Amino acid sequence: MKPIKITAEQKQGHRKGGFGIEVLYPGLVLGQNDTGIGAIGRIDHAHVSPGTVVPMHPHRDDEILSYMREGRMVHTDTVGNKEELTNLRMMMMNAGHSFQHEERMAGSEPIKMLQIFLRPRAKDLEPRVQFHDFETKRSENVWRLLAAPEGEAPLEVRADVWVHDASLRSGEKLALPSAKGKQVTRIIYAFSGTVSVGTEIVLTEGESLIVQGSDYEVVARDDSDIVLFTTDKTAPVFKGGMFSGNMA
């Protein structure tokens, strides 16, 4: 498969009051009857105003990584947690068979983040929530593994999917890390800045690229933050999650 670029115009925008998201359904560009790719269901790029409250709402059969880049958010849920999230403290919600949470934007700085909806390998798992304090806000010129199957990363996903991030200064380059799996598919997501992949493909903020394998190098054209998603399309996934499931 040749690399497939997803532009910002191919995402679905939604705004209500101070809450705005750009929704990426990566499977739509592949022309298949699935809005996701393997265990990658949906990626929301959120820009939320201070003071905004997203009231208590349900999730079911979603594995949700809250990837904070700027601002502070207070998370409250129905399994007893009330925690503040920042770009040092991130969260994985393994929603399982029943789970609800509220998001309250704290402080005076706007929130910029990804809400990443991953697919579990099976339905009706037990709900749980994980938090992890990272040592640095950004991983300079090296891939940082954020979330992965059980026992591999600080935040665990109950599926064969891996999420890395990296920050590159202008002119720096970084090869993709090696990957496990029989049919590896990856999404290179430009959270901020501008990067090039190969000799011809340029990604600006909010754009992404679907590739197979690891034989690619990302080069920063200016200071950039990138997120890398990797999934094995042959691994088992449940596609009926409330947000991560197939919306086609």
CSV table of C-alpha atoms in Angstrom, one decimal:
chain,number,residue,atom,x,y,z
A,1,MET,CA,0.0,0.0,0.0
A,2,LYS,CA,1.3,3.4,-0.9
A,3,PRO,CA,1.2,6.1,1.8
A,4,ILE,CA,-2.2,7.8,2.1
A,5,LYS,CA,-2.4,11.4,3.3
A,6,ILE,CA,-5.3,12.6,5.4
A,7,THR,CA,-5.8,16.4,5.2
A,8,ALA,CA,-7.5,18.5,7.8
A,9,GLU,CA,-10.5,19.0,5.4
A,10,GLN,CA,-11.1,15.2,5.5
A,11,LYS,CA,-11.8,15.3,9.2
A,12,GLN,CA,-15.2,16.1,10.7
A,13,GLY,CA,-15.5,19.3,12.8
A,14,HIS,CA,-17.7,19.8,15.8
A,15,ARG,CA,-18.1,22.8,18.1
A,16,LYS,CA,-20.5,23.6,21.0
A,17,GLY,CA,-19.7,26.6,23.1
A,18,GLY,CA,-16.1,26.4,24.3
A,19,PHE,CA,-15.7,22.8,23.2
A,20,GLY,CA,-14.3,22.1,19.7
A,21,ILE,CA,-13.0,19.0,18.1
A,22,GLU,CA,-11.8,17.8,14.7
A,23,VAL,CA,-12.6,14.1,14.4
A,24,LEU,CA,-10.4,11.7,12.3
A,25,TYR,CA,-12.0,8.4,11.2
A,26,PRO,CA,-8.9,6.9,9.6
A,27,GLY,CA,-10.6,4.0,7.9
A,28,LEU,CA,-12.8,6.3,5.7
A,29,VAL,CA,-9.9,7.2,3.4
A,30,LEU,CA,-9.2,3.5,2.6
A,31,GLY,CA,-12.6,3.0,0.9
A,32,GLN,CA,-13.5,0.2,3.3
A,33,ASN,CA,-16.7,-0.4,5.3
A,34,ASP,CA,-14.9,0.4,8.6
A,35,THR,CA,-14.3,3.9,9.9
A,36,GLY,CA,-11.3,2.7,11.9
A,37,ILE,CA,-8.2,0.8,11.1
A,38,GLY,CA,-7.6,-2.3,13.3
A,39,ALA,CA,-7.6,-1.2,16.9
A,40,ILE,CA,-7.4,2.5,16.0
A,41,GLY,CA,-11.0,3.6,16.1
A,42,ARG,CA,-11.1,7.4,16.1
A,43,ILE,CA,-8.8,10.4,17.0
A,44,ASP,CA,-10.3,13.7,18.2
A,45,HIS,CA,-8.1,16.8,18.1
A,46,ALA,CA,-9.6,19.0,20.8
A,47,HIS,CA,-9.3,22.8,21.4
A,48,VAL,CA,-11.3,23.6,24.6
A,49,SER,CA,-11.8,27.0,26.3
A,50,PRO,CA,-11.0,27.4,30.0
A,51,GLY,CA,-14.0,26.9,32.3
A,52,THR,CA,-15.7,24.5,29.8
A,53,VAL,CA,-17.4,21.5,31.4
A,54,VAL,CA,-18.2,18.3,29.5
A,55,PRO,CA,-20.9,16.8,31.8
A,56,MET,CA,-21.0,13.2,32.9
A,57,HIS,CA,-21.4,10.9,29.9
A,58,PRO,CA,-21.1,7.2,29.2
A,59,HIS,CA,-18.5,5.1,27.3
A,60,ARG,CA,-18.7,1.4,26.5
A,61,ASP,CA,-16.1,-0.9,25.1
A,62,ASP,CA,-13.7,2.0,24.3
A,63,GLU,CA,-10.0,2.2,25.4
A,64,ILE,CA,-9.5,6.0,25.6
A,65,LEU,CA,-6.1,7.8,25.9
A,66,SER,CA,-6.2,11.4,26.9
A,67,TYR,CA,-3.1,12.9,25.4
A,68,MET,CA,-2.7,16.4,26.9
A,69,ARG,CA,-0.4,19.0,25.3
A,70,GLU,CA,-1.5,22.3,26.8
A,71,GLY,CA,-3.8,23.3,29.7
A,72,ARG,CA,-5.2,21.4,32.7
A,73,MET,CA,-8.3,19.3,33.0
A,74,VAL,CA,-10.1,17.7,36.0
A,75,HIS,CA,-11.4,14.2,35.4
A,76,THR,CA,-14.2,12.7,37.5
A,77,ASP,CA,-15.6,9.2,36.9
A,78,THR,CA,-18.0,6.6,38.2
A,79,VAL,CA,-15.2,4.3,39.4
A,80,GLY,CA,-14.2,6.8,42.1
A,81,ASN,CA,-11.5,8.9,40.5
A,82,LYS,CA,-11.1,12.7,40.6
A,83,GLU,CA,-7.7,13.6,39.1
A,84,GLU,CA,-6.1,16.6,37.3
A,85,LEU,CA,-4.6,15.9,33.9
A,86,THR,CA,-1.7,17.9,32.4
A,87,ASN,CA,1.0,17.4,29.8
A,88,LEU,CA,2.9,15.5,32.5
A,89,ARG,CA,0.0,13.5,33.9
A,90,MET,CA,-2.0,11.5,31.3
A,91,MET,CA,-4.8,9.0,31.5
A,92,MET,CA,-6.1,5.8,29.9
A,93,MET,CA,-9.7,5.0,30.4
A,94,ASN,CA,-10.4,1.3,29.8
A,95,ALA,CA,-14.2,1.8,29.7
A,96,GLY,CA,-15.2,-1.9,29.5
A,97,HIS,CA,-18.9,-2.8,29.9
A,98,SER,CA,-20.0,0.4,31.7
A,99,PHE,CA,-18.3,3.7,32.5
A,100,GLN,CA,-19.1,7.4,32.8
A,101,HIS,CA,-16.9,10.5,33.3
A,102,GLU,CA,-16.9,14.3,33.4
A,103,GLU,CA,-14.3,16.7,32.1
A,104,ARG,CA,-13.8,20.1,33.7
A,105,MET,CA,-11.3,22.5,32.2
A,106,ALA,CA,-9.2,24.1,34.9
A,107,GLY,CA,-6.9,27.2,35.0
A,108,SER,CA,-6.8,30.0,32.5
A,109,GLU,CA,-4.9,28.3,29.6
A,110,PRO,CA,-6.9,26.7,26.7
A,111,ILE,CA,-6.7,23.0,26.4
A,112,LYS,CA,-5.1,21.4,23.4
A,113,MET,CA,-5.1,17.6,23.4
A,114,LEU,CA,-6.0,14.4,21.5
A,115,GLN,CA,-8.7,12.2,22.8
A,116,ILE,CA,-7.8,8.8,21.2
A,117,PHE,CA,-10.4,6.1,21.0
A,118,LEU,CA,-8.9,2.6,20.7
A,119,ARG,CA,-10.7,-0.7,20.3
A,120,PRO,CA,-10.5,-3.5,22.9
A,121,ARG,CA,-9.8,-7.0,21.8
A,122,ALA,CA,-13.1,-8.1,23.3
A,123,LYS,CA,-16.4,-6.6,24.6
A,124,ASP,CA,-17.7,-6.3,28.1
A,125,LEU,CA,-14.3,-6.1,29.9
A,126,GLU,CA,-14.1,-4.8,33.4
A,127,PRO,CA,-13.9,-1.0,33.6
A,128,ARG,CA,-10.7,0.6,35.0
A,129,VAL,CA,-8.8,3.9,34.8
A,130,GLN,CA,-5.0,4.4,34.7
A,131,PHE,CA,-2.9,7.5,35.4
A,132,HIS,CA,0.8,8.0,34.7
A,133,ASP,CA,3.2,10.9,35.5
A,134,PHE,CA,5.8,11.3,32.8
A,135,GLU,CA,9.2,12.8,33.6
A,136,THR,CA,9.2,15.4,30.8
A,137,LYS,CA,6.5,17.3,28.9
A,138,ARG,CA,8.1,16.4,25.6
A,139,SER,CA,10.3,13.6,24.3
A,140,GLU,CA,13.0,15.4,22.4
A,141,ASN,CA,14.1,13.6,19.1
A,142,VAL,CA,13.3,10.1,20.4
A,143,TRP,CA,10.1,8.0,20.3
A,144,ARG,CA,8.4,7.7,23.7
A,145,LEU,CA,6.0,4.8,24.2
A,146,LEU,CA,2.9,6.1,25.9
A,147,ALA,CA,0.4,3.2,25.6
A,148,ALA,CA,0.7,-0.4,24.5
A,149,PRO,CA,-0.6,-3.9,25.3
A,150,GLU,CA,-0.4,-5.1,28.9
A,151,GLY,CA,3.1,-4.9,30.4
A,152,GLU,CA,4.8,-3.0,27.6
A,153,ALA,CA,4.1,0.7,28.4
A,154,PRO,CA,3.1,3.1,31.3
A,155,LEU,CA,-0.5,3.0,30.1
A,156,GLU,CA,-2.0,-0.3,29.1
A,157,VAL,CA,-4.4,-1.0,26.2
A,158,ARG,CA,-6.4,-4.2,26.0
A,159,ALA,CA,-5.6,-4.6,22.3
A,160,ASP,CA,-2.6,-4.9,19.9
A,161,VAL,CA,-2.0,-1.2,19.4
A,162,TRP,CA,0.9,1.0,20.3
A,163,VAL,CA,1.0,4.9,20.7
A,164,HIS,CA,4.3,6.8,20.6
A,165,ASP,CA,5.1,10.5,20.6
A,166,ALA,CA,8.1,12.7,19.8
A,167,SER,CA,9.1,16.3,19.6
A,168,LEU,CA,11.4,17.4,16.8
A,169,ARG,CA,13.2,20.7,16.4
A,170,SER,CA,13.5,22.2,13.0
A,171,GLY,CA,15.8,20.1,10.8
A,172,GLU,CA,15.8,17.1,13.1
A,173,LYS,CA,14.9,13.7,11.7
A,174,LEU,CA,13.6,10.5,13.2
A,175,ALA,CA,13.1,7.0,11.7
A,176,LEU,CA,10.0,5.0,12.7
A,177,PRO,CA,10.5,2.5,15.4
A,178,SER,CA,10.3,-1.2,14.7
A,179,ALA,CA,6.9,-2.8,15.0
A,180,LYS,CA,5.3,-6.1,15.9
A,181,GLY,CA,2.6,-7.9,14.0
A,182,LYS,CA,1.7,-9.7,10.8
A,183,GLN,CA,0.1,-6.8,9.0
A,184,VAL,CA,1.4,-3.6,10.6
A,185,THR,CA,-0.4,-0.3,9.7
A,186,ARG,CA,0.6,3.0,11.1
A,187,ILE,CA,-0.7,6.6,11.3
A,188,ILE,CA,1.8,9.4,11.6
A,189,TYR,CA,-0.1,12.4,13.1
A,190,ALA,CA,1.2,16.0,13.0
A,191,PHE,CA,-0.1,17.5,16.3
A,192,SER,CA,1.8,20.7,15.7
A,193,GLY,CA,4.4,22.1,13.3
A,194,THR,CA,5.2,20.8,9.9
A,195,VAL,CA,7.0,17.6,9.0
A,196,SER,CA,7.9,15.7,5.8
A,197,VAL,CA,7.8,12.0,5.3
A,198,GLY,CA,10.0,10.7,2.5
A,199,THR,CA,10.8,13.2,-0.3
A,200,GLU,CA,7.4,14.4,-1.3
A,201,ILE,CA,4.8,14.2,1.5
A,202,VAL,CA,4.4,17.2,3.8
A,203,LEU,CA,2.1,17.1,6.9
A,204,THR,CA,1.0,20.3,8.7
A,205,GLU,CA,-0.8,20.6,12.0
A,206,GLY,CA,-3.8,18.2,12.2
A,207,GLU,CA,-2.8,16.2,9.1
A,208,SER,CA,-1.8,12.6,9.1
A,209,LEU,CA,-0.4,9.8,6.9
A,210,ILE,CA,-1.3,6.1,6.8
A,211,VAL,CA,1.7,3.9,6.0
A,212,GLN,CA,2.6,0.2,6.3
A,213,GLY,CA,5.8,-1.1,7.9
A,214,SER,CA,8.7,0.9,9.4
A,215,ASP,CA,10.8,2.0,6.4
A,216,TYR,CA,10.0,5.7,6.8
A,217,GLU,CA,11.7,8.8,8.3
A,218,VAL,CA,10.1,11.9,9.7
A,219,VAL,CA,11.9,15.2,9.2
A,220,ALA,CA,10.8,18.4,11.0
A,221,ARG,CA,10.5,21.5,8.8
A,222,ASP,CA,10.0,23.6,11.9
A,223,ASP,CA,9.5,22.7,15.6
A,224,SER,CA,7.0,19.9,15.6
A,225,ASP,CA,5.1,17.4,17.8
A,226,ILE,CA,4.2,14.1,16.3
A,227,VAL,CA,2.2,11.1,17.4
A,228,LEU,CA,2.6,7.7,16.0
A,229,PHE,CA,-0.2,5.0,16.1
A,230,THR,CA,0.6,1.4,15.2
A,231,THR,CA,-1.8,-1.5,14.9
A,232,ASP,CA,-1.8,-5.1,13.7
A,233,LYS,CA,-4.8,-5.5,11.4
A,234,THR,CA,-4.8,-9.2,11.8
A,235,ALA,CA,-5.2,-9.1,15.7
A,236,PRO,CA,-8.7,-9.5,17.2
A,237,VAL,CA,-10.7,-6.3,17.9
A,238,PHE,CA,-14.2,-5.5,19.0
A,239,LYS,CA,-15.7,-3.0,16.6
A,240,GLY,CA,-18.9,-2.2,18.5
A,241,GLY,CA,-17.5,0.3,21.0
A,242,MET,CA,-19.6,3.4,21.7
A,243,PHE,CA,-17.0,5.8,20.2
A,244,SER,CA,-14.2,3.6,18.9
A,245,GLY,CA,-16.5,1.2,17.0
A,246,ASN,CA,-17.3,1.2,13.3
A,247,MET,CA,-19.5,4.1,12.6
A,248,ALA,CA,-20.1,3.2,8.9
